Structures are given as structure tokens and as C-alpha cells.
PDB file of N, CA and C in Angstrom:
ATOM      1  N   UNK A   1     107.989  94.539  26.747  1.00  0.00           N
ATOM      2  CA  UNK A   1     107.434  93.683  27.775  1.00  0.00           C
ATOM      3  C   UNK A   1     107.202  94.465  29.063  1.00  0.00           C
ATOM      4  N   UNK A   2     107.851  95.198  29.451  1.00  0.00           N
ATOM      5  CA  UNK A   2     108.183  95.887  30.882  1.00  0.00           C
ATOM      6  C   UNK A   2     107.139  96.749  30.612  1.00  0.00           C
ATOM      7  N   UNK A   3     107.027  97.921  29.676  1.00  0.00           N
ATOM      8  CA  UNK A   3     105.824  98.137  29.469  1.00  0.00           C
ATOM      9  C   UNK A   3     104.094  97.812  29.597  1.00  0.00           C
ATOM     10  N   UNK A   4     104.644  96.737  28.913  1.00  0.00           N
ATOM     11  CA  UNK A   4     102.821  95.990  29.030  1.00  0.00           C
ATOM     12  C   UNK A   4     102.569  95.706  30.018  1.00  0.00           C
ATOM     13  N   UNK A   5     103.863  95.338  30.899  1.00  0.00           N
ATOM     14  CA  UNK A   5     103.417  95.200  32.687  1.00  0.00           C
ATOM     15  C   UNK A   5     102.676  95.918  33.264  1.00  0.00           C
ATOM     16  N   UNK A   6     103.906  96.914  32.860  1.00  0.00           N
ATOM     17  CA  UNK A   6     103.575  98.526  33.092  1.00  0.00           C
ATOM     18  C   UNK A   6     102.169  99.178  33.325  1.00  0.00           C
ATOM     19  N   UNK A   7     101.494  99.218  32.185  1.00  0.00           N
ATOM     20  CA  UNK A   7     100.354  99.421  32.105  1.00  0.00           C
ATOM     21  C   UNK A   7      99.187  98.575  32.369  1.00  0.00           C
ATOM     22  N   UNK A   8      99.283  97.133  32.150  1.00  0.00           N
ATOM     23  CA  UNK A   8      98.186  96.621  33.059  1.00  0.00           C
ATOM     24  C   UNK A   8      98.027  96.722  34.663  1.00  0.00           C
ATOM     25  N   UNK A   9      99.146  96.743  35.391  1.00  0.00           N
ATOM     26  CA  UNK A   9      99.391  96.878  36.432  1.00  0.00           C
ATOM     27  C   UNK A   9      98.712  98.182  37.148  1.00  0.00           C
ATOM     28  N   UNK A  10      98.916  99.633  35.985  1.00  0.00           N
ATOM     29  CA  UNK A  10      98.081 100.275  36.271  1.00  0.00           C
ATOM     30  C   UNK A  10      96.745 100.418  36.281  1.00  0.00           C
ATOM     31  N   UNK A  11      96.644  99.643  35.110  1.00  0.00           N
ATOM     32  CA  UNK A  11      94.957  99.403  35.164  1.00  0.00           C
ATOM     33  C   UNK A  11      93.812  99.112  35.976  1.00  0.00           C
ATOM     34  N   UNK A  12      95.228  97.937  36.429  1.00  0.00           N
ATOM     35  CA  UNK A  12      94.571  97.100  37.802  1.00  0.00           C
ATOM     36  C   UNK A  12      94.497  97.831  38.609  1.00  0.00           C
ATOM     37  N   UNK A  13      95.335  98.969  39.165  1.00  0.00           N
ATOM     38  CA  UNK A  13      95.281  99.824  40.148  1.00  0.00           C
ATOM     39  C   UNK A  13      94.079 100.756  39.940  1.00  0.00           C
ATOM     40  N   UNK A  14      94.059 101.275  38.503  1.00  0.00           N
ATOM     41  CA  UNK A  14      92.963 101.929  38.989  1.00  0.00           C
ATOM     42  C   UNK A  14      91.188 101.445  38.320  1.00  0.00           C
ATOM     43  N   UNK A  15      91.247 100.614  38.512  1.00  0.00           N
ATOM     44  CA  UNK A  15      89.934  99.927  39.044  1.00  0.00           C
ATOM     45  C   UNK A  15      89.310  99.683  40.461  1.00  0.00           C
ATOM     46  N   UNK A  16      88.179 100.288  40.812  1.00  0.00           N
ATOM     47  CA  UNK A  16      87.505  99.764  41.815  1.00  0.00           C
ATOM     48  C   UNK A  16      87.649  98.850  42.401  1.00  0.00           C
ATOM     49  N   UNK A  17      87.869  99.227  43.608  1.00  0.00           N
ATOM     50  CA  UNK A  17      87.790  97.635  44.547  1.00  0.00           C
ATOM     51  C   UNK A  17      86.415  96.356  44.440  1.00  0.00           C
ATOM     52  N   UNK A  18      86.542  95.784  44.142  1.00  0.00           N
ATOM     53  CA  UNK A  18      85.217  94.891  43.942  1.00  0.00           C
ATOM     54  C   UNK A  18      85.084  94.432  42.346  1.00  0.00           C
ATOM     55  N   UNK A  19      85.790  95.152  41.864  1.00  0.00           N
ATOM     56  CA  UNK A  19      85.496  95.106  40.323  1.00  0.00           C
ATOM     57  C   UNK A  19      87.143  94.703  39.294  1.00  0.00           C
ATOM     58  N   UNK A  20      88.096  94.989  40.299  1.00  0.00           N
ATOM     59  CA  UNK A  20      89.134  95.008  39.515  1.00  0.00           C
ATOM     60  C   UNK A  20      89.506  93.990  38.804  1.00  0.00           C
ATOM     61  N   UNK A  21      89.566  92.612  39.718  1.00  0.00           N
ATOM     62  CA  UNK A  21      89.983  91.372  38.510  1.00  0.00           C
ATOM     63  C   UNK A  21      89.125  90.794  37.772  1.00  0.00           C
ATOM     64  N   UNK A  22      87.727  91.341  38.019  1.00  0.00           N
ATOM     65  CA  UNK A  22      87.049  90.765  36.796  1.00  0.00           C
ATOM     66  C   UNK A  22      87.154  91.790  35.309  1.00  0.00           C
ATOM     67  N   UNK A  23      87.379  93.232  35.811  1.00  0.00           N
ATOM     68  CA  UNK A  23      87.914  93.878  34.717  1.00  0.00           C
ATOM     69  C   UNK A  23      88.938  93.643  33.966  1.00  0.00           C
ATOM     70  N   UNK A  24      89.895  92.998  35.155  1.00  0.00           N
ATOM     71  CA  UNK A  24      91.548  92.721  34.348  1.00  0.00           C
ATOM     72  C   UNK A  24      91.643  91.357  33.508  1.00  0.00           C
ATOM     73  N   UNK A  25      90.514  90.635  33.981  1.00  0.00           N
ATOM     74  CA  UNK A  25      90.031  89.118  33.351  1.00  0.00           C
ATOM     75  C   UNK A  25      89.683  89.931  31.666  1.00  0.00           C
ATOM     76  N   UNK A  26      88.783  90.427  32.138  1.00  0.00           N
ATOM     77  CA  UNK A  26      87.811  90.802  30.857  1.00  0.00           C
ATOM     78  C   UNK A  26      88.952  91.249  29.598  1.00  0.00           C
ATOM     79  N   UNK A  27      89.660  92.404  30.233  1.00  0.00           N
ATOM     80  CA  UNK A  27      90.700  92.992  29.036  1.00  0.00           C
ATOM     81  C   UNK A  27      91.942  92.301  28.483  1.00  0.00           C
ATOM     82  N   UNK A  28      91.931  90.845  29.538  1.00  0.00           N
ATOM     83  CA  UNK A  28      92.807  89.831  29.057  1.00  0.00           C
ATOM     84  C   UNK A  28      92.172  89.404  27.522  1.00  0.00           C
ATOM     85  N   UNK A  29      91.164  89.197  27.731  1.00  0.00           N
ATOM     86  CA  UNK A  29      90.219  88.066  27.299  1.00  0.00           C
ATOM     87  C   UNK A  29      90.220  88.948  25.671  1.00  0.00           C
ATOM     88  N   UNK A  30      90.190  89.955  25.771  1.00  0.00           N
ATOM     89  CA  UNK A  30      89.747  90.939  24.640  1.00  0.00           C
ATOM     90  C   UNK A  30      91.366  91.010  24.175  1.00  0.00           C
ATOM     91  N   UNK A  31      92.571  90.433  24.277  1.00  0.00           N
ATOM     92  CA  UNK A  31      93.867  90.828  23.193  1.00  0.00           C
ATOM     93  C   UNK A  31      93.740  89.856  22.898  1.00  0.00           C
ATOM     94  N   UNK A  32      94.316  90.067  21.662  1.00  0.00           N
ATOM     95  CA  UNK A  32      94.264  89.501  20.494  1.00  0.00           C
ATOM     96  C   UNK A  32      95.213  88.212  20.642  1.00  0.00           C
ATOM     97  N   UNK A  33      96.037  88.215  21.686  1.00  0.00           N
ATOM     98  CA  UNK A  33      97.728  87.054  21.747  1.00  0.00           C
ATOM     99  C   UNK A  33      97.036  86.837  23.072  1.00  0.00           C
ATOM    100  N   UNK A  34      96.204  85.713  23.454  1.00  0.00           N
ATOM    101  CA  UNK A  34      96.121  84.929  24.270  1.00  0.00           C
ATOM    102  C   UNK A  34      96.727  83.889  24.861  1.00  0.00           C
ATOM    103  N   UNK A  35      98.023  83.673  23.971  1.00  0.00           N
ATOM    104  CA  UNK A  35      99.273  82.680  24.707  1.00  0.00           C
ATOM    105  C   UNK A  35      99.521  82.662  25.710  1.00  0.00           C
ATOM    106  N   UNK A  36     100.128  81.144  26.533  1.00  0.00           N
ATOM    107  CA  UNK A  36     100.517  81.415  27.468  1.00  0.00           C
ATOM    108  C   UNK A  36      99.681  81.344  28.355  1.00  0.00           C
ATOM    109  N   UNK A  37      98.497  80.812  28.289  1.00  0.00           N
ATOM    110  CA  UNK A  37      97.482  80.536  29.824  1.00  0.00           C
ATOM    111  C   UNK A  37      98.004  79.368  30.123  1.00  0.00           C
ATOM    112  N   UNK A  38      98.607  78.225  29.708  1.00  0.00           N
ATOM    113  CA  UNK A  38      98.747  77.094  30.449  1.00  0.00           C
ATOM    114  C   UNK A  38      99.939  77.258  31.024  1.00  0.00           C
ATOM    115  N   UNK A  39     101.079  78.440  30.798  1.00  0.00           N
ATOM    116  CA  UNK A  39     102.146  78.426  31.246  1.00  0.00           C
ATOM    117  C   UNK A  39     101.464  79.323  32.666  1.00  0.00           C
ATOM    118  N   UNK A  40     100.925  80.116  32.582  1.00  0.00           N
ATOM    119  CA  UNK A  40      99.838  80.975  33.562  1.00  0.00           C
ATOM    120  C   UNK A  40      99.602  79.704  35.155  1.00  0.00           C
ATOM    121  N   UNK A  41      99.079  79.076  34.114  1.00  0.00           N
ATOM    122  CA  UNK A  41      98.494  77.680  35.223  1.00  0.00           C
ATOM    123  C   UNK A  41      99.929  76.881  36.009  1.00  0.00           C
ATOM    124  N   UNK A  42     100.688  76.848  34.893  1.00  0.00           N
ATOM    125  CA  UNK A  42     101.228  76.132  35.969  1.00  0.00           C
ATOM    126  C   UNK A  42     102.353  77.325  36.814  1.00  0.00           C
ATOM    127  N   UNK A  43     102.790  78.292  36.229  1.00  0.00           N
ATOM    128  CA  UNK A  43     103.124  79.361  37.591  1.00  0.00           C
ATOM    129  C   UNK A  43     102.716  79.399  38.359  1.00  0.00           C
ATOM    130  N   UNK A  44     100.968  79.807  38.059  1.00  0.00           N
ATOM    131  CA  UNK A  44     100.488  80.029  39.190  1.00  0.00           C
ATOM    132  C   UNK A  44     100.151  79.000  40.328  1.00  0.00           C
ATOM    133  N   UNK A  45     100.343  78.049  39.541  1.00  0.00           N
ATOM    134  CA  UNK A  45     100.347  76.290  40.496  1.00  0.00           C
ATOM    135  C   UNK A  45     101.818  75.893  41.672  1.00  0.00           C
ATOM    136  N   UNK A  46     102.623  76.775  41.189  1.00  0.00           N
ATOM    137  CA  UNK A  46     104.378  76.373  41.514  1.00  0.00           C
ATOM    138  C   UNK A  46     104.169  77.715  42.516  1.00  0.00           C
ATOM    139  N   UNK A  47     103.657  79.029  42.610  1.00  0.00           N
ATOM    140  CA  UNK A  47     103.653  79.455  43.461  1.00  0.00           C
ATOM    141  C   UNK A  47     102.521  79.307  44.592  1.00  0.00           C
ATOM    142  N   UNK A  48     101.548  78.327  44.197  1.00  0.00           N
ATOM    143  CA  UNK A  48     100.370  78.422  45.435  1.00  0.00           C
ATOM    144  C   UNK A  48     101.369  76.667  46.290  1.00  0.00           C
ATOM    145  N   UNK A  49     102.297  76.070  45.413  1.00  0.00           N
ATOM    146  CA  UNK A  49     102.885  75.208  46.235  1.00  0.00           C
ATOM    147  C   UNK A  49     104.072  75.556  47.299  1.00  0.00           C
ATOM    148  N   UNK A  50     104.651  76.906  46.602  1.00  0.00           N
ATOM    149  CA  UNK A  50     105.429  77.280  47.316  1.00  0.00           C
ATOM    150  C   UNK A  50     104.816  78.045  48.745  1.00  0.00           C
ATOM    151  N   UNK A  51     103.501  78.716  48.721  1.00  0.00           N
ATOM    152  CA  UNK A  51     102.954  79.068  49.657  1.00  0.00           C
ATOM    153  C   UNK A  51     102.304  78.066  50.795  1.00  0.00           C
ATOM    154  N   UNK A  52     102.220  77.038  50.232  1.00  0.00           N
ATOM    155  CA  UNK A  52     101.921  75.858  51.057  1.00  0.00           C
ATOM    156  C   UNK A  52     103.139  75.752  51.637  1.00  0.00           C
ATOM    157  N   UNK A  53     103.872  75.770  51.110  1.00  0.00           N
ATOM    158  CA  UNK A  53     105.688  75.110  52.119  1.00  0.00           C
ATOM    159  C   UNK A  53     105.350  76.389  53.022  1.00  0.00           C
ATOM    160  N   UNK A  54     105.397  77.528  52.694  1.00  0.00           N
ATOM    161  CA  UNK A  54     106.111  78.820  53.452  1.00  0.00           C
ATOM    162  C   UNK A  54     104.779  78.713  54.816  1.00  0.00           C
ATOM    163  N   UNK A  55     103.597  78.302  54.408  1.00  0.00           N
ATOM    164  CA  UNK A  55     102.353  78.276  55.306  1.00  0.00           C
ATOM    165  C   UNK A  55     103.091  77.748  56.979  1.00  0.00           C
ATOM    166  N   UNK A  56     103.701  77.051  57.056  1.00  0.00           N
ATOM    167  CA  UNK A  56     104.183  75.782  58.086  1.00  0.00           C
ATOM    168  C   UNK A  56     105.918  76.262  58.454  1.00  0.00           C
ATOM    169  N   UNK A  57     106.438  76.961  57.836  1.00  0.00           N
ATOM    170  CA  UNK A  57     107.794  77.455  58.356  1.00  0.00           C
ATOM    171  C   UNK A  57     107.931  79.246  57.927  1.00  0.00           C
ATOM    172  N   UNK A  58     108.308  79.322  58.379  1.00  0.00           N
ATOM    173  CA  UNK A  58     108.271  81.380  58.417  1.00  0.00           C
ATOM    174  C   UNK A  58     108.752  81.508  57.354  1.00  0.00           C
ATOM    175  N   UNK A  59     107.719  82.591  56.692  1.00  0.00           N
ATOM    176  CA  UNK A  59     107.853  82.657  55.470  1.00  0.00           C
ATOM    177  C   UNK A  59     106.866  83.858  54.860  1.00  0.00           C
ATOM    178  N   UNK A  60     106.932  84.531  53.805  1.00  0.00           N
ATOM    179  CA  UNK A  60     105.912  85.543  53.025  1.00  0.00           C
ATOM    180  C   UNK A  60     104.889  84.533  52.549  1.00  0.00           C
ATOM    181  N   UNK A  61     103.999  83.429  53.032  1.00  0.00           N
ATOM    182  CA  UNK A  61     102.900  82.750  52.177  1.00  0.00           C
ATOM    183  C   UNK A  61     102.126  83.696  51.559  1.00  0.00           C
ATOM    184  N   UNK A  62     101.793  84.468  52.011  1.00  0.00           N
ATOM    185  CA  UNK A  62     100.627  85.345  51.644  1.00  0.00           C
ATOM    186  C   UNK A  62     101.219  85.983  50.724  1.00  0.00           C
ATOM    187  N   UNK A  63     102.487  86.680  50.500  1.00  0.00           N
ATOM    188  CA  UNK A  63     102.788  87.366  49.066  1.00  0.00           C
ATOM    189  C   UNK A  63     102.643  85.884  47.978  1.00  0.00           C
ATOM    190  N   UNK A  64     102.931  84.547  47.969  1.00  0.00           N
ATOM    191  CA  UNK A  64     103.026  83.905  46.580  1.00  0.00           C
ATOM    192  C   UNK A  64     101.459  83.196  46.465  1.00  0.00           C
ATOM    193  N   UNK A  65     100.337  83.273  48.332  1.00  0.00           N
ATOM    194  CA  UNK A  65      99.207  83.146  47.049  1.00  0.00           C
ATOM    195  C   UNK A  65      98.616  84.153  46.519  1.00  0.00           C
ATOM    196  N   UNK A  66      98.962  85.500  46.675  1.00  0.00           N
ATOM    197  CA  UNK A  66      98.345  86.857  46.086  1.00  0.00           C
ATOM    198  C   UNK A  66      98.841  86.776  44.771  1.00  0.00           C
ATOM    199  N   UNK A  67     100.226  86.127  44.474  1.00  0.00           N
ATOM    200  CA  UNK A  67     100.619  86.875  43.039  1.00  0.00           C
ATOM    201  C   UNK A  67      99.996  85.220  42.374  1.00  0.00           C
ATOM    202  N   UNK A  68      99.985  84.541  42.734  1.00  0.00           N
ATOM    203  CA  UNK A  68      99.164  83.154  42.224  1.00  0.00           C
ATOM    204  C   UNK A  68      97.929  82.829  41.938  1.00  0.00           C
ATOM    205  N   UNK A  69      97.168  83.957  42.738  1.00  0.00           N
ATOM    206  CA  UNK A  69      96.015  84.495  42.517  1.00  0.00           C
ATOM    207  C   UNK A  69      95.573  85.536  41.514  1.00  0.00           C
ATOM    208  N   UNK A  70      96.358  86.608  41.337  1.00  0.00           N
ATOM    209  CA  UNK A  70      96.190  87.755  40.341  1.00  0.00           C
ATOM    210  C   UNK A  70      96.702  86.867  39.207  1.00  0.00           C
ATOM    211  N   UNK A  71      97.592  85.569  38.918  1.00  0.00           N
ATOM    212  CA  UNK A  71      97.875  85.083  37.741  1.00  0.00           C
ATOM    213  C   UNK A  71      96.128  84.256  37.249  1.00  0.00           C
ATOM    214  N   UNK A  72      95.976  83.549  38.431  1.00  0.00           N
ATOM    215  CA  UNK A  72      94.938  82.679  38.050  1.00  0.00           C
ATOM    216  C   UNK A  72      93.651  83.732  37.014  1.00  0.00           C
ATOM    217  N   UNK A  73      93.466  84.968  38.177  1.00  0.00           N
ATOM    218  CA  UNK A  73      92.039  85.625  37.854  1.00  0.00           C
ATOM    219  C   UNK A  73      92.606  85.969  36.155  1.00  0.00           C
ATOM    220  N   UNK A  74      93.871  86.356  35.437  1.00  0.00           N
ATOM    221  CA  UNK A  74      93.976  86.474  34.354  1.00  0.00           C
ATOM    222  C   UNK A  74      93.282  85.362  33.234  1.00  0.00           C
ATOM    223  N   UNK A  75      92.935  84.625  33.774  1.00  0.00           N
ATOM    224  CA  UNK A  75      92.956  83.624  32.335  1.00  0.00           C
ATOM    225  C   UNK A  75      91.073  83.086  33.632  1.00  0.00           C
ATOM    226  N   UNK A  76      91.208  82.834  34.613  1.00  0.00           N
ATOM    227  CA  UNK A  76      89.690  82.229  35.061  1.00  0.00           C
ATOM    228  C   UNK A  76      88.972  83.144  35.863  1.00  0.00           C
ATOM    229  N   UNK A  77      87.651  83.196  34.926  1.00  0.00           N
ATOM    230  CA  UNK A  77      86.767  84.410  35.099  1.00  0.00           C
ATOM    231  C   UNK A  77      85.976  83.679  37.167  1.00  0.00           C
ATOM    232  N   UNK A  78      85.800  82.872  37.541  1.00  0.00           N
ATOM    233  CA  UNK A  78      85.594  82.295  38.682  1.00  0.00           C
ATOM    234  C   UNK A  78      86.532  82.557  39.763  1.00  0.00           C
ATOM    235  N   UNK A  79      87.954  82.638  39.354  1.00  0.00           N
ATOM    236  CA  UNK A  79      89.155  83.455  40.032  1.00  0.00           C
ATOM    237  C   UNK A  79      89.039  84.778  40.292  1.00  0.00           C
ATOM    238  N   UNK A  80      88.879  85.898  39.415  1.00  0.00           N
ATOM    239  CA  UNK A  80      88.590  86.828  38.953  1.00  0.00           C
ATOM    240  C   UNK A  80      87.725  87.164  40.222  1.00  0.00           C
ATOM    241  N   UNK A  81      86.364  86.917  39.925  1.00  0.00           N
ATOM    242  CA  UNK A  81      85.052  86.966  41.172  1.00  0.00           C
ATOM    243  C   UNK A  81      85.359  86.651  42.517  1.00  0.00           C
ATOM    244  N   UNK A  82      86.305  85.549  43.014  1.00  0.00           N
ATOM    245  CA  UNK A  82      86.621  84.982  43.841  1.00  0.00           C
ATOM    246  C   UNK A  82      87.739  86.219  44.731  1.00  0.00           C
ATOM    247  N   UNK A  83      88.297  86.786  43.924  1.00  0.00           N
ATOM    248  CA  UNK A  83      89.162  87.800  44.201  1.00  0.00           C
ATOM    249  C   UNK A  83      88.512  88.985  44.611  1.00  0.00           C
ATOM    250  N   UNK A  84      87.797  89.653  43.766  1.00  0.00           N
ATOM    251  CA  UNK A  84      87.026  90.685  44.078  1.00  0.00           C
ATOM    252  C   UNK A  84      86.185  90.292  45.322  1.00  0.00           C
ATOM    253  N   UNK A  85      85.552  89.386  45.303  1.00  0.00           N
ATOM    254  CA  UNK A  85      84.882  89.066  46.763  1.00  0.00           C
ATOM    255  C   UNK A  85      85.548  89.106  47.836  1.00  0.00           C
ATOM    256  N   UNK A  86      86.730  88.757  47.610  1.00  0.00           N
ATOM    257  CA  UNK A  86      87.818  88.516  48.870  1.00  0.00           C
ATOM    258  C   UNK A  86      88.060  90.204  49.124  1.00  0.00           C
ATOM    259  N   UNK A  87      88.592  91.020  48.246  1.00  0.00           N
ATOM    260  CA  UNK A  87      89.428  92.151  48.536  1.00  0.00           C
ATOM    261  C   UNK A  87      88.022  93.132  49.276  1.00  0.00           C
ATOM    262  N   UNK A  88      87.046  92.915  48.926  1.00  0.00           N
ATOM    263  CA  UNK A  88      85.686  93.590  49.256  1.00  0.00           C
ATOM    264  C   UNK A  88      86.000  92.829  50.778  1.00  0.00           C
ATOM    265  N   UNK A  89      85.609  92.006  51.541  1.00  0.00           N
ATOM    266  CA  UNK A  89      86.007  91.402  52.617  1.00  0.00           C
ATOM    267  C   UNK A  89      87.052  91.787  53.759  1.00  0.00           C
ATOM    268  N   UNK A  90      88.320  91.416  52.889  1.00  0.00           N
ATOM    269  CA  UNK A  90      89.583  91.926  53.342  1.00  0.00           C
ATOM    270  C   UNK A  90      89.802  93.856  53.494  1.00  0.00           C
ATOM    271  N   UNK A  91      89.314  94.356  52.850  1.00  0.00           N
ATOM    272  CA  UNK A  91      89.141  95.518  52.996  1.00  0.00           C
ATOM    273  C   UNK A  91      88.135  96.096  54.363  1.00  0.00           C
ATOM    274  N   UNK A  92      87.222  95.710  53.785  1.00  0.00           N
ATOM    275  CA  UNK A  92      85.880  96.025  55.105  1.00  0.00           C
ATOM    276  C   UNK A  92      86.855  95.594  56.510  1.00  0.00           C
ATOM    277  N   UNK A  93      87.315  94.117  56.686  1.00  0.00           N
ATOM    278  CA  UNK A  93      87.785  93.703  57.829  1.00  0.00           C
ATOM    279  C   UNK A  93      89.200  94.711  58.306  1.00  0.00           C
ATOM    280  N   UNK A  94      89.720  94.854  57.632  1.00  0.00           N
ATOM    281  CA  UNK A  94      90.935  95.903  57.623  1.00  0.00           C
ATOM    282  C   UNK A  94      90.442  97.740  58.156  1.00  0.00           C
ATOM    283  N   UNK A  95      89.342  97.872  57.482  1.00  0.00           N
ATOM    284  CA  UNK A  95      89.122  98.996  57.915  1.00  0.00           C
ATOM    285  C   UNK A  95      88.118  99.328  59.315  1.00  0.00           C
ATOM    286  N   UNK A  96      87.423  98.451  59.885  1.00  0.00           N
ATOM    287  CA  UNK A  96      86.866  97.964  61.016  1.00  0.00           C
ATOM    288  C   UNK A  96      88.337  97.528  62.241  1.00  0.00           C
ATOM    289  N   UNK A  97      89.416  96.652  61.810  1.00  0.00           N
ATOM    290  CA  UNK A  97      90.319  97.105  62.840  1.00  0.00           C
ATOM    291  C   UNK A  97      91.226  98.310  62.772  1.00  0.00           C
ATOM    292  N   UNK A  98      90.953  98.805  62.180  1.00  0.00           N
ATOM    293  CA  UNK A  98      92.153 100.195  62.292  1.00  0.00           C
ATOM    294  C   UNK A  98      90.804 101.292  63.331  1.00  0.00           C
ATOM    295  N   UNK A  99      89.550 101.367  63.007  1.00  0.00           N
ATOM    296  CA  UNK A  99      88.622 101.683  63.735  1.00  0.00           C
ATOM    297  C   UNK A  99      89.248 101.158  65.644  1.00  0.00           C
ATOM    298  N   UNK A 100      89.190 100.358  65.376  1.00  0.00           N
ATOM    299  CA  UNK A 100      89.079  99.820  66.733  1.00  0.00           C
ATOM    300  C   UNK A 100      90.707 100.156  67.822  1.00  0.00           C
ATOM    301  N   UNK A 101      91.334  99.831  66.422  1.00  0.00           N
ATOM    302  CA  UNK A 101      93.086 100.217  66.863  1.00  0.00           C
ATOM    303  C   UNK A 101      92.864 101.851  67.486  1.00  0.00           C
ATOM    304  N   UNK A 102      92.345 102.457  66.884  1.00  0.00           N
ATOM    305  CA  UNK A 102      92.151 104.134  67.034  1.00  0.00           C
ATOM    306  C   UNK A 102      92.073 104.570  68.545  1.00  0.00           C
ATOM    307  N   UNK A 103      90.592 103.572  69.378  1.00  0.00           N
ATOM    308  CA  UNK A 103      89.857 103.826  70.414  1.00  0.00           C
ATOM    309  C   UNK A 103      90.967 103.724  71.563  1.00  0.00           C
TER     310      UNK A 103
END
């Protein structure tokens, strides 16, 4: 198990920004033991609720909807896209203030 983490995790890493969770969607989609998407759903449902609590009292929100998100894009190819659009975004915006931090 720790393994298979293992290595998708790398996968994910080394994929292109813009491209990664629809790649990591895709190579889901292609094993053979597809079990386990509805347990997928509702993890990833129990942590985008827990990020709602943490949203409103101090808290890491943003780490449980990222990992609620990388669960979703596994199993929904619309997640997947939704992600890559974002990190393309979040990136550009990230690297435009470190620009500015510099001056």
C-alpha cells in the first residue's frame, strides 16, 4: 500500500503544472481495481466539511480542501481540469508577488 502511494504521488509530482490531475485522473481510470470511488467521495466530502468548520475559526482550511480536492480529481475528470486550472492561476499569482516582494 505505502508503496502505491509512493509512486503515484511521484507521478503526480512529476507532471507538468497544468496537466497533472488530469494525468493522475487518466492513470486512475486505466487500473484495473477501480474500488473505492464512493469511499473517495465521501472522504473527500468529510474533509471539504471539515474545511468549512476550520474556514471561520483558526485553522489549516486550505490543507483539507487541497487533499479533498486531489481525492475528488482521482475518480472526476471535471475536478481534475478544475485543479489544473486553479494551480496554473495560483502559480502565475504566486510568482507575480514574489516579483513584487523583491522591488
Amino acid at each position: 500500500m505505502r508503496g502505491k502511494v509512493r509512486r503515484s504521488w511521484d507521478a503526480l509530482r512529476s507532471d507538468p503544472p497544468g496537466q497533472r490531475f488530469r494525468r493522475h485522473y487518466e492513470r486512475r481510470q486505466q487500473e484495473a481495481d477501480r474500488s473505492g470511488n464512493s469511499r473517495r467521495y465521501l472522504v473527500a466530502s468529510g474533509l471539504i466539511l471539515v474545511g468549512v468548520v476550520l474556514v471561520f475559526i483558526p485553522g489549516p482550511a486550505v490543507l483539507f480542501f487541497a487533499l479533498a480536492g486531489a481525492l475528488l480529481a482521482e475518480v472526476s475528470l471535471p475536478a481534475a481540469r478544475t485543479l489544473d486550472w486553479a494551480e496554473v492561476r495560483i502559480r502565475s499569482g504566486l510568482a507575480w508577488i514574489g516579483k513584487v516582494c523583491k522591488r
